[in-house]
XYZ file of C-alpha atoms in Angstrom:
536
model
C 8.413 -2.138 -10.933
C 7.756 -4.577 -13.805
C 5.237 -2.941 -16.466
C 2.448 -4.288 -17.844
C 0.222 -3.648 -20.860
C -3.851 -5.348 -21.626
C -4.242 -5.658 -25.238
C -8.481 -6.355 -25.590
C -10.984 -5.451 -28.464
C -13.521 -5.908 -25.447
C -13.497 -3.138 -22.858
C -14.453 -5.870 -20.256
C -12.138 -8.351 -20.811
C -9.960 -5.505 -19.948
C -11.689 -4.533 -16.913
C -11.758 -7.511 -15.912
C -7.915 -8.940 -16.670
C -6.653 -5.760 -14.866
C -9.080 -6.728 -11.705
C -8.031 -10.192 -11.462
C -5.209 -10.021 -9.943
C -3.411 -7.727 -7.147
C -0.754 -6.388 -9.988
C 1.415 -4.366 -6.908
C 1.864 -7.664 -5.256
C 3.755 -8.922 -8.171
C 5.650 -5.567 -8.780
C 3.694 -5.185 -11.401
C 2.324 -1.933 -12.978
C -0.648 -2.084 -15.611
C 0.583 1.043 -18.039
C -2.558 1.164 -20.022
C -5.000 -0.429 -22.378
C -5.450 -1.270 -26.154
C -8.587 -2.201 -28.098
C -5.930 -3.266 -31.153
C -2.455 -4.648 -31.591
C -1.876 -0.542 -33.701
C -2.709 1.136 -30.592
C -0.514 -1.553 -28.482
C 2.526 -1.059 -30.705
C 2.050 3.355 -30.313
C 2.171 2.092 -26.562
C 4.658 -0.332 -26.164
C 7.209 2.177 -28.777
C 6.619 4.551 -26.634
C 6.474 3.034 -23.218
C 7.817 -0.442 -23.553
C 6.300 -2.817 -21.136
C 7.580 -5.774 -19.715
C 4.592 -8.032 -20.176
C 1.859 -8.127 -22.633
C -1.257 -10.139 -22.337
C -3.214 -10.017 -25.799
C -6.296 -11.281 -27.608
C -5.052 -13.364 -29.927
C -8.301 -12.268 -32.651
C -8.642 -8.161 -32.803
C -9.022 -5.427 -35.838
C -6.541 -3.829 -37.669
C -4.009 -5.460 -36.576
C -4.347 -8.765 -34.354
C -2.330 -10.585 -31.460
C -0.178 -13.018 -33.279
C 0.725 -10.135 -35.791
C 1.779 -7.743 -32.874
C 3.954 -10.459 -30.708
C 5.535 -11.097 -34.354
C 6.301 -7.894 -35.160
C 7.559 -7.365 -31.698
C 9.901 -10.152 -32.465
C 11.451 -8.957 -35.767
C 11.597 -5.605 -35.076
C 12.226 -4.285 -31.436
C 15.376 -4.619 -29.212
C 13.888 -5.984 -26.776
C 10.674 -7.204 -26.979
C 8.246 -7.903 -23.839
C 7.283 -11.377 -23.231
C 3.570 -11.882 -23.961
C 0.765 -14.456 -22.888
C -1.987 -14.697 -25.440
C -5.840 -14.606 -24.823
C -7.542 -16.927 -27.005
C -11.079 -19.091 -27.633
C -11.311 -22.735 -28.351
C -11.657 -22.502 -31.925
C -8.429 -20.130 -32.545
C -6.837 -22.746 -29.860
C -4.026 -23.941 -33.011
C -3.451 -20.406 -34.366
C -2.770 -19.028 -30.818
C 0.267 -22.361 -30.642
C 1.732 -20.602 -33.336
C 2.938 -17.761 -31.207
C 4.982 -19.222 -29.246
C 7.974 -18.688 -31.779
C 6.904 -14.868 -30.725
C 8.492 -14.818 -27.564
C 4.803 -15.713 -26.173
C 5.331 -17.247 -22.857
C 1.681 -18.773 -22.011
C -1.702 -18.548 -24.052
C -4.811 -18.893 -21.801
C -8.776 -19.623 -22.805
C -10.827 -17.165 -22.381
C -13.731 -19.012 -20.946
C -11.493 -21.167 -18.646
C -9.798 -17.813 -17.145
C -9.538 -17.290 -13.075
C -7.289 -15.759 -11.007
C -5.427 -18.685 -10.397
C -4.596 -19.290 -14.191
C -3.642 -15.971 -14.857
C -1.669 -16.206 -11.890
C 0.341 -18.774 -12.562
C 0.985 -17.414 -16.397
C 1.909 -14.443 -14.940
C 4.739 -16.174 -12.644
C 5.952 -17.602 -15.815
C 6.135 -14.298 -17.427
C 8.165 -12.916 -14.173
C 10.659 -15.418 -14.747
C 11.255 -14.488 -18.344
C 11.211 -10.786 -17.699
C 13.787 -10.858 -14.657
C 16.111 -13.303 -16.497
C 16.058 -10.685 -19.134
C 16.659 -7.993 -16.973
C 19.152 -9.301 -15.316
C 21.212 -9.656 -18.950
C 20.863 -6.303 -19.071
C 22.103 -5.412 -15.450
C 18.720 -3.758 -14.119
C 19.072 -4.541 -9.983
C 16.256 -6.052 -8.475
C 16.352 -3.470 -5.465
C 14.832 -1.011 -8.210
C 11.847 -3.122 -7.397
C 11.866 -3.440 -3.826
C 12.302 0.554 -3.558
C 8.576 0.518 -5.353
C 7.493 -1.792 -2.861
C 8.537 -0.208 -0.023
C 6.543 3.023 -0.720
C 3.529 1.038 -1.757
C 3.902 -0.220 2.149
C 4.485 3.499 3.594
C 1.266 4.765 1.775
C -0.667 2.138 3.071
C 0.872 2.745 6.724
C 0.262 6.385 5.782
C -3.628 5.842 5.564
C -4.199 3.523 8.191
C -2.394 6.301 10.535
C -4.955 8.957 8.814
C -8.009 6.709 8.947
C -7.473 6.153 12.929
C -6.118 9.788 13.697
C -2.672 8.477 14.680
C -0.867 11.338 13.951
C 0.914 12.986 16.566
C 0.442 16.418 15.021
C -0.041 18.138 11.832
C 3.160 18.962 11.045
C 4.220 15.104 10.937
C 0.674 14.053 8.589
C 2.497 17.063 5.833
C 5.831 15.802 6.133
C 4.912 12.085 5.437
C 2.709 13.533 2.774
C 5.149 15.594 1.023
C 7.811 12.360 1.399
C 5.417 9.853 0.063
C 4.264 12.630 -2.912
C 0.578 11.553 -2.121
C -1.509 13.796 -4.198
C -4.497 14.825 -1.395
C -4.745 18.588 -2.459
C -8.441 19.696 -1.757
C -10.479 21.429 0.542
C -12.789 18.906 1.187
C -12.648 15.881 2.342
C -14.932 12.549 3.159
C -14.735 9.060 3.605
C -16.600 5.794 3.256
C -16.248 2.098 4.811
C -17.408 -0.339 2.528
C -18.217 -4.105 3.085
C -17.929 -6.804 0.293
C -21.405 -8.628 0.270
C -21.829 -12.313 -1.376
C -24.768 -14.898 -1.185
C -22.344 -17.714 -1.717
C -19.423 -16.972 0.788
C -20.613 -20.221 2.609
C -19.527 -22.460 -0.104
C -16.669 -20.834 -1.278
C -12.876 -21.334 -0.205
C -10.734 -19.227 1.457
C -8.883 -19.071 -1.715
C -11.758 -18.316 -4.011
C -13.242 -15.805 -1.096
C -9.663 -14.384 -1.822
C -9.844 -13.831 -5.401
C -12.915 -12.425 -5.190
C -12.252 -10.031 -3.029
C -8.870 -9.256 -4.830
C -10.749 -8.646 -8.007
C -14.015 -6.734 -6.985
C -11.302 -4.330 -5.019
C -9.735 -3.933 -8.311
C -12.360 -3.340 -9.827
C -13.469 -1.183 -7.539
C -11.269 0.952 -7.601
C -10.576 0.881 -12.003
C -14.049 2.680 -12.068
C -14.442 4.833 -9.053
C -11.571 6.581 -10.653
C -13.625 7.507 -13.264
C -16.038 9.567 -10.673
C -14.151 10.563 -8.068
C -11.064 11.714 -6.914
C -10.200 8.913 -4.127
C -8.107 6.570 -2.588
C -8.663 3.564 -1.657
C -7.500 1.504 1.251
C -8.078 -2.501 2.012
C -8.498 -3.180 5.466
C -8.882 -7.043 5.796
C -10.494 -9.372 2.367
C -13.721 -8.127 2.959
C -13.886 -4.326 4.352
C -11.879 -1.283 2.537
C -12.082 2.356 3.170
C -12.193 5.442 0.210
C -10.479 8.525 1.433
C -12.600 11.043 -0.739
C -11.095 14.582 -2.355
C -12.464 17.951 -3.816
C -11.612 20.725 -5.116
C -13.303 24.176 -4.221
C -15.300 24.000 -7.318
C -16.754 20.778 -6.434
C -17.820 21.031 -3.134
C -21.689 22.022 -4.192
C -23.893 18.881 -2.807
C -20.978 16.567 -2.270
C -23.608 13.897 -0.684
C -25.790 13.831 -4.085
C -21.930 13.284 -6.193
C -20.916 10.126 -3.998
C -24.249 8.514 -4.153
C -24.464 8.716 -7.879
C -21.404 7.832 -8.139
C -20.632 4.601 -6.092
C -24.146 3.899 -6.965
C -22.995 3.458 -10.794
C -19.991 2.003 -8.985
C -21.558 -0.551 -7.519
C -24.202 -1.192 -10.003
C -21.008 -1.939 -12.160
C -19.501 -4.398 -9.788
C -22.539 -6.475 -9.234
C -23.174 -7.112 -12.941
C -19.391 -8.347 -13.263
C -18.935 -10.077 -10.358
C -22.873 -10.503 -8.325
C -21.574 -9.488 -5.614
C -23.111 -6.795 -3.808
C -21.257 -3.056 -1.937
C -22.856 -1.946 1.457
C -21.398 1.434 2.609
C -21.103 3.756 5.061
C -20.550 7.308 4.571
C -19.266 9.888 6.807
C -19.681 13.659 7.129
C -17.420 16.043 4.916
C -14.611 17.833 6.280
C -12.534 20.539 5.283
C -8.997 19.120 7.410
C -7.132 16.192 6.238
C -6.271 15.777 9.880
C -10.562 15.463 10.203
C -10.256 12.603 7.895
C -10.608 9.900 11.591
C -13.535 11.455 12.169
C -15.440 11.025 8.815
C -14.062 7.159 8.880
C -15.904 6.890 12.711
C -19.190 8.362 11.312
C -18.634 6.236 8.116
C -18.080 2.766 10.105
C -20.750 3.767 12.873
C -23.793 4.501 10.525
C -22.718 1.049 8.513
C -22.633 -0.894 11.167
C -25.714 0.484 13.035
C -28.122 0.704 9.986
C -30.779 -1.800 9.625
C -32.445 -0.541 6.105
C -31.739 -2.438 3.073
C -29.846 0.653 1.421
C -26.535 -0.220 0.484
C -25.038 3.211 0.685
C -26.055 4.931 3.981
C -25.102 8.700 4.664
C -23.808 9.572 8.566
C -25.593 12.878 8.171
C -29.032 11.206 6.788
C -28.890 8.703 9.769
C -31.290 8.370 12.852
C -28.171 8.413 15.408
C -29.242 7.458 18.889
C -26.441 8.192 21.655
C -23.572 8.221 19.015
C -20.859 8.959 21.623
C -22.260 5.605 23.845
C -21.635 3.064 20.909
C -18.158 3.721 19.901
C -14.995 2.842 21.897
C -12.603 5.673 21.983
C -9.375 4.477 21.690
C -7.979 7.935 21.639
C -6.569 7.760 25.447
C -4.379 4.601 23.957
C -3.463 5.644 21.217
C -0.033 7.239 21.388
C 1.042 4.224 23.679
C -0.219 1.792 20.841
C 1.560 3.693 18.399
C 5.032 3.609 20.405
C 4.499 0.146 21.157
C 4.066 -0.633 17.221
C 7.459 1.290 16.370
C 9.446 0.257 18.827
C 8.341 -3.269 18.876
C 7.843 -3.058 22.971
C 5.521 -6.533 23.648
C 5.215 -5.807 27.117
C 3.890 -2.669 26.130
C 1.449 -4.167 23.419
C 0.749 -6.643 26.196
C -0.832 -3.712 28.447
C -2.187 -1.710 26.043
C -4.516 -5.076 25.527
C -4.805 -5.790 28.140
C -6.850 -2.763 29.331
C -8.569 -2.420 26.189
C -9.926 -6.161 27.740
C -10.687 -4.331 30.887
C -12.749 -1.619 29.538
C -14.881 -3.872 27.734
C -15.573 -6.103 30.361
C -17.192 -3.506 32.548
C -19.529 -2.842 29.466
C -20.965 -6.433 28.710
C -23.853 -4.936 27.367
C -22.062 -2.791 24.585
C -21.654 -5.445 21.965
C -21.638 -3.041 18.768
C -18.975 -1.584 20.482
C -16.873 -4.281 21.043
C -17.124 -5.349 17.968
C -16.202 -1.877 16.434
C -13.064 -1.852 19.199
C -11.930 -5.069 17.811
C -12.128 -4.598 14.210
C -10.455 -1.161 14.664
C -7.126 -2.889 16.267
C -7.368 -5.495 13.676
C -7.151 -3.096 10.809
C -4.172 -1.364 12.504
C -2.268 -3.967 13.307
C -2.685 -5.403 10.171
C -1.485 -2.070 8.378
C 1.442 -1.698 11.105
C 3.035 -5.019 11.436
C 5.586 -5.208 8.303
C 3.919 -8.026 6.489
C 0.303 -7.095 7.203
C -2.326 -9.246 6.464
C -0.006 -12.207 6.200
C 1.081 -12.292 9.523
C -2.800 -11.445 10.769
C -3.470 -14.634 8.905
C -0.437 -16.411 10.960
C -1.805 -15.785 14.046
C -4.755 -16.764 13.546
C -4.222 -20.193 11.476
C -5.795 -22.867 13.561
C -8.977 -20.668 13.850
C -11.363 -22.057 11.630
C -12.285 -18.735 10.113
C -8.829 -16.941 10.486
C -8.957 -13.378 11.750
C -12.796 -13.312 10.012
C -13.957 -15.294 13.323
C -14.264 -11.824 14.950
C -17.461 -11.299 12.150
C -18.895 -14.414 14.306
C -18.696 -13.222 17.519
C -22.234 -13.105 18.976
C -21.744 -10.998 22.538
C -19.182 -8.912 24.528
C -17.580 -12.427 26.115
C -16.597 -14.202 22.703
C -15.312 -10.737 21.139
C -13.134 -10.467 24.470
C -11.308 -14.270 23.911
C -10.956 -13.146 20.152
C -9.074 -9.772 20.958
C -7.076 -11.859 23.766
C -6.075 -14.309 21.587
C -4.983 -11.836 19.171
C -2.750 -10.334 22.262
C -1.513 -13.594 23.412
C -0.164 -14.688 19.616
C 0.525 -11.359 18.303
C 2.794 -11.043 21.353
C 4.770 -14.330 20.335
C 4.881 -13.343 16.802
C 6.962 -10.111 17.587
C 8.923 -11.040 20.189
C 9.989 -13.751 17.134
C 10.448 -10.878 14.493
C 11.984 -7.924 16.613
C 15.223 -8.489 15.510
C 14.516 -8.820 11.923
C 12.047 -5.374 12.028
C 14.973 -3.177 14.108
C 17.340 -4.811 11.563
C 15.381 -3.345 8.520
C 14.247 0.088 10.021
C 17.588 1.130 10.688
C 18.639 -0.589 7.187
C 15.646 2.246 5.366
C 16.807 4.740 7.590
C 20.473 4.443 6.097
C 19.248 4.160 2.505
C 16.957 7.413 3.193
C 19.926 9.476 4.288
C 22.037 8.444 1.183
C 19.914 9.598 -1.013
C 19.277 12.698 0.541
C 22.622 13.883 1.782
C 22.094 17.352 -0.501
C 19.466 18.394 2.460
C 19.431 19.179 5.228
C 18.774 15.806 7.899
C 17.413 16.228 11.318
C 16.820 13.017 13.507
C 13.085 14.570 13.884
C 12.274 14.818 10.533
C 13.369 11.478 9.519
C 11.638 9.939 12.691
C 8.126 11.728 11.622
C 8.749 9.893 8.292
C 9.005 6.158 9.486
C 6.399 6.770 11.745
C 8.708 6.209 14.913
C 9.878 8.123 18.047
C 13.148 10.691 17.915
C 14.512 9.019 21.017
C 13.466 5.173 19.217
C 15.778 6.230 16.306
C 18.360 7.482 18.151
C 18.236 4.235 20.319
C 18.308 1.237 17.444
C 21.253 3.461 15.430
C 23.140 3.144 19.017
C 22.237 -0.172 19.144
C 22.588 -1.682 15.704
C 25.457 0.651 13.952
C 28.786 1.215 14.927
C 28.153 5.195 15.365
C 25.276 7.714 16.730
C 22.710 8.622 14.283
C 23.974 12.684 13.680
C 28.040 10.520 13.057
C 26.369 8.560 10.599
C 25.041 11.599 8.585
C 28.412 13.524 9.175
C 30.531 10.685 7.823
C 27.931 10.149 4.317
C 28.349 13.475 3.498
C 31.802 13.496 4.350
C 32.526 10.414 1.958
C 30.424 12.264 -0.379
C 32.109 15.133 -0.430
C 35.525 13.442 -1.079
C 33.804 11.839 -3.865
C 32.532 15.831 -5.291
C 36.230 17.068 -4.965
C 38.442 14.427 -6.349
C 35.907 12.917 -8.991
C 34.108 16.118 -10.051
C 36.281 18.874 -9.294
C 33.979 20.338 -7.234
C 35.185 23.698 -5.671
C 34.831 23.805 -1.809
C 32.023 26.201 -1.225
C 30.432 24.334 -4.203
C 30.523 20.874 -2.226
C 29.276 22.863 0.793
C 26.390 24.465 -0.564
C 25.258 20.749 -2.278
C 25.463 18.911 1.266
C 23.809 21.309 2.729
C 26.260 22.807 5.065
C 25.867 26.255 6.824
C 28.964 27.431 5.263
C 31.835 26.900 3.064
C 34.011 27.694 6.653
C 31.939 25.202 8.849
C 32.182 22.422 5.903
C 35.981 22.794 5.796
C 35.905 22.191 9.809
C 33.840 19.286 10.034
C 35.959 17.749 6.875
C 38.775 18.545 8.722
C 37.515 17.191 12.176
C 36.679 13.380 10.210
C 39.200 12.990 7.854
C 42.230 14.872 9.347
C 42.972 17.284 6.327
C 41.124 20.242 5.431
C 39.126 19.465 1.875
C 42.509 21.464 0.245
C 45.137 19.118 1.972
C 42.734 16.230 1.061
C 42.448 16.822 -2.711
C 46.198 17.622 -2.590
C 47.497 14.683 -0.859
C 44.966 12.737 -3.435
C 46.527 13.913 -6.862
C-alpha cells in the first residue's frame, strides 16, 4: 500500500483533499495530517510517505521549503504535488527542481484534477520502488483484504452466515476490530437537488467524496464502520462498549446529526437515514440493517434521521421480502459460480413477486437487497454491476425508477439474464484465482494447523467446493497440497537452519516429532535424518 501524507494550514482543505478521492482504490493510504511543513517533516522522518500533497504558503515552515529540504537531505524523498493560489502560481514552478511532480490551484481543484496528479505521482513512486526491489504483490495483498472485509460485511449486513462459528473465524482472519456488546446499524441515502443535471461522472465524485467524508468525521463520534452499497446508499455497522450503552438512540442522533450538518455545509448535499434497533449479537447485526432499510424507506416525514424503534410500523413482517429460505442456495451459487443455479434462484425470486403485484415497497426492497449482494460478491463489484447494465440509460440506478411490481420484475430479470452471461464468461478466471488465494493462504500459514473447513469458512465457500476446484485445477487433492508445503518447508528448516527434528515438527504443526518423521518419510523417501545426511 502506497502512503500518503496532506500537508494544509486549513483543516478543510484537508478534509476535503482526503475526501476527494477513493485513496484504497489507488492503493493508497492517507497516514495523517499537517497544519505546517515542521509537523510534516516529524511525520514523514518518522513515517516516510510515498506521496505528499502540500500548500505551497503555510507558517513556520512552508511547502517549497519542506519539498527542498526533502531533497537535500533524505534518502529517499517522497514525490510531492503542490497546492497553490493564482498569485503564488510562479513561486509554486519553482518546486519542481524538488522532486514535485504536479502543482494544482486551489480554486480550480476536483476530483478529476487531483486524480490525474495523483496517477502521475503513482508512476514516480512505483518506478522508484521498483529501483529499490519492493514487489508490487505487497500491494495487491492490501487489496485483497480490503475486498474480503467488504465481502465480510455484506455477508453480516444480509445474515449470510452459515453459523457463528464461521462470522468469528472470518473475523479473527480479517483482524476486524468489532469488540462490543452492542451493536446497531443505519442505511443511509445520499440526497442532492441537482442529480438531474449532473453526469454520471460528477454524480460519481460526489458520492466518492461525501462517503469520504462521511466517514473522516463520523470517526470522530462513533465507533463504526462503514460500508458502500451502490454510489448513492451505504450502511454504518455501529459499536459500543459496556460503558456506552446508556441511551444509545440520543448518541447516534447527535452524532450523525453533527455528521450530517458537516457534510451539507461542504458539499450541499443532504443524509437521509434509517436506523435500526440495538442488539447485543454481532450475528443480530441483519436484523438491525432490515429495521434500518424498512423505517427509511417507509417514512414519509421530512426527518432525515428516522429511528426503527420511534416509527409508526404498520404490518412490518407484510412489507419485507424474506429472502432467508434462498439464501444458502444464493450463497452456494455465488461461490461456486453455478449459473444454472443463480438462474433458479431468480427465477423464483420472479415468481414470488408476481403473485404479490400489489407489494411494490417490497419489491423494490427485494431488488435492491440482491443488487447490493451481488455487487459485494461478484469479484469486481460495482464494476461489473455497471457492465451489465451499460445500455440502460440509468445503469443499475434504473431500479430507483421503477414505478410498480411489473417494471421492478423486468429490472431484476434483466439483471438474471446478463448477470448469467457475465459469469458463465468469468468462471474460469474466478476458479483460477480462488484456488490461486487458497495456495498463497496455506504458505503463509504452514506453522498451523490447516483444515479444509477452516480455510473454506474463510473464503466464504463450501468444504466440498474447495475440495472440488483443488481436484480440478491442481495437480494434487487439497490435504497433498498442504502435506507437500510443509514438507518442502521442512527440508528448507533442516538443511538451511539446522533445525532439529522435533523442532521442525512442533513449527509445522505436526502431532509429533514420530508422526512428522513418517509423513517426511512417506513424500520424500528418507526419513528427515537420511534426508539431511544424503544433503551434506
Amino acid at each position: 500500500m502506497f502512503k500518503l501524507l496532506i500537508v494544509d494550514d486549513e483543516p478543510l482543505v484537508q478534509v476535503g483533499v482526503k475526501s476527494m478521492l477513493s485513496w484504497e482504490d489507488y492503493e493508497i493510504e492517507v497516514i495523517g495530517s499537517a497544519s505546517n511543513g515542521r509537523q510534516a517533516l516529524d511525520i514523514i522522518e518518522s513515517n516516510p510517505p510515498d506521496i505528499v500533497i502540500t500548500d505551497i504558503k503555510m507558517p513556520i515552515m512552508d511547502g517549497l521549503e519542506l519539498t527542498k529540504y526533502c531533497m537535500n537531505n533524505l534518502e529517499n524523498p517522497p514525490v510531492f504535488i503542490i497546492l497553490t493560489s493564482y498569485e503564488e502560481f510562479e513561486l509554486a514552478k519553482q518546486a519542481i527542481r524538488y522532486n514535485v511532480i504536479d502543482y494544482l490551484i486551489k480554486l480550480e481543484l476536483d476530483a478529476s484534477l487531483l486524480q490525474e496528479s495523483t496517477k502521475k505521482a503513482l508512476v514516480q513512486v512505483k518506478k522508484k520502488h521498483e529501483e529499490n526491489g519492493i514487489s508490487p504483490s505487497q500491494y495487491e495483498e492490501v487489496l485483497i483484504a480490503h475486498i474480503f472485509e467488504e465481502k465480510f460485511f455484506v455477508k453480516l449486513l444480509y445474515n449470510l452466515f452459515e453459523n457463528d462459528e464461521q462470522l468469528n473465524m472470518q473475523l479473527k482472519d480479517l483482524k476486524l476490530d468489532l469488540n462490543g456488546n452492542t451493536f446497531l446499524t443505519c442505511f443511509c441515502e445520499i440526497c442532492t437537488d441537482n442529480e438531474a443535471i449532473l453526469s454520471n461522472e460528477q454524480i460519481l465524485n460526489q458520492y466518492i467524496c461525501t462517503l469520504n467524508m462521511f466517514k473522516e468525521i463520523a470517526a470522530k463520534y462513533l465507533k463504526c464502520f462503514i460500508l458502500s452499497l451502490d454510489y448513492k446508499h451505504f450502511a454504518i455497522i455501529c459499536c459500543f462498549e459496556e460503558r456506552e450503552t446508556g441511551n444509545i438512540n440520543e448518541l447516534v442522533r447527535s452524532s450523525l446529526e453533527k455528521v450530517c450538518l458537516m457534510i451539507y455545509k461542504y458539499f450541499n448535499v443532504q443524509i437521509k437515514i434509517g436506523v435500526g434497533n440495538s442488539c447485543n449479537k454481532l450475528h443480530s447485526v441483519g436484523i438491525s440493517f432490515e429495521e434500518a432499510r424498512y423505517c427509511y424507506k417507509s417514512s414519509n416525514t421530512n426527518d432525515n434521521i428516522i429511528f426503527y424503534s420511534e416509527f409508526k410500523k404498520s404490518n412490518y413482517s407484510s412489507n419485507t421480502f424474506d429472502l432467508s429460505f434462498l439464501k444458502d442456495d444464493f450463497m452456494k451459487a455465488f461461490e461456486e459460480y453455478n449459473i444454472e443455479a443463480l438462474y433458479m434462484i431468480f427465477s423464483k425470486i420472479v415468481k414470488n413477486l408476481n403473485e404479490n403485484p400489489s407489494k411494490y415497497l417490497q419489491a423494490l426492497d427485494c431488488a435492491c437487497n440482491i443488487l447490493y449482494i451481488c455487487m459485494n460478491l461478484l469479484p469486481d463489484g460495482e464494476v461489473s454491476i455497471n457492465d451489465i447494465f451499460s445500455t440502460e440509460i440509468d445503469g443499475y440506478k434504473s431500479i430507483y425508477q421503477k414505478k410498480n411490481v411489473e417494471q421492478i420484475i423486468s429490472w431484476i430479470t434483466l439483471l438474471r439474464d446478463r448477470l448469467c452471461e457475465y459469469m458463465e464468461e468469468h468462471k474460469k478466471n474466478y476458479t483460477n484465482n480462488t484456488v490461486n488465494l487458497v495456495k498463497k493462504y496455506i504458505n503463509e500459514h504452514l506453522e498451523e494447523k490447516l483444515s479444509l473447513n477452516e480455510i473454506a469458512a474463510i473464503y466464504s465457500i463450501s468444504p466440498s467446493y474447495l475440495s472440488a476446484l483443488f481436484k480440478k485445477y491442481c495437480s494434487v487433492g487439497f490435504s497433498e497440497y498442504i502435506t507437500q508445503m510443509k514438507i518442502n518447508k521442512a527440508k528448507e528448516l533442516l538443511l538451511k537452519e539446522n533445525y532439529k527434528v522435533y523442532e521442525v515438527s512442533d513449527m509445522l504443526g505436526f502431532e509429533s516429532a514420530f508422526y512428522f518423521s513418517k509423513v517426511f518419510k512417506k513424500v520424500t523417501g528418507y526419513s528427515p535424518k537420511e534426508y539431511t545426511q544424503k544433503q551434506a
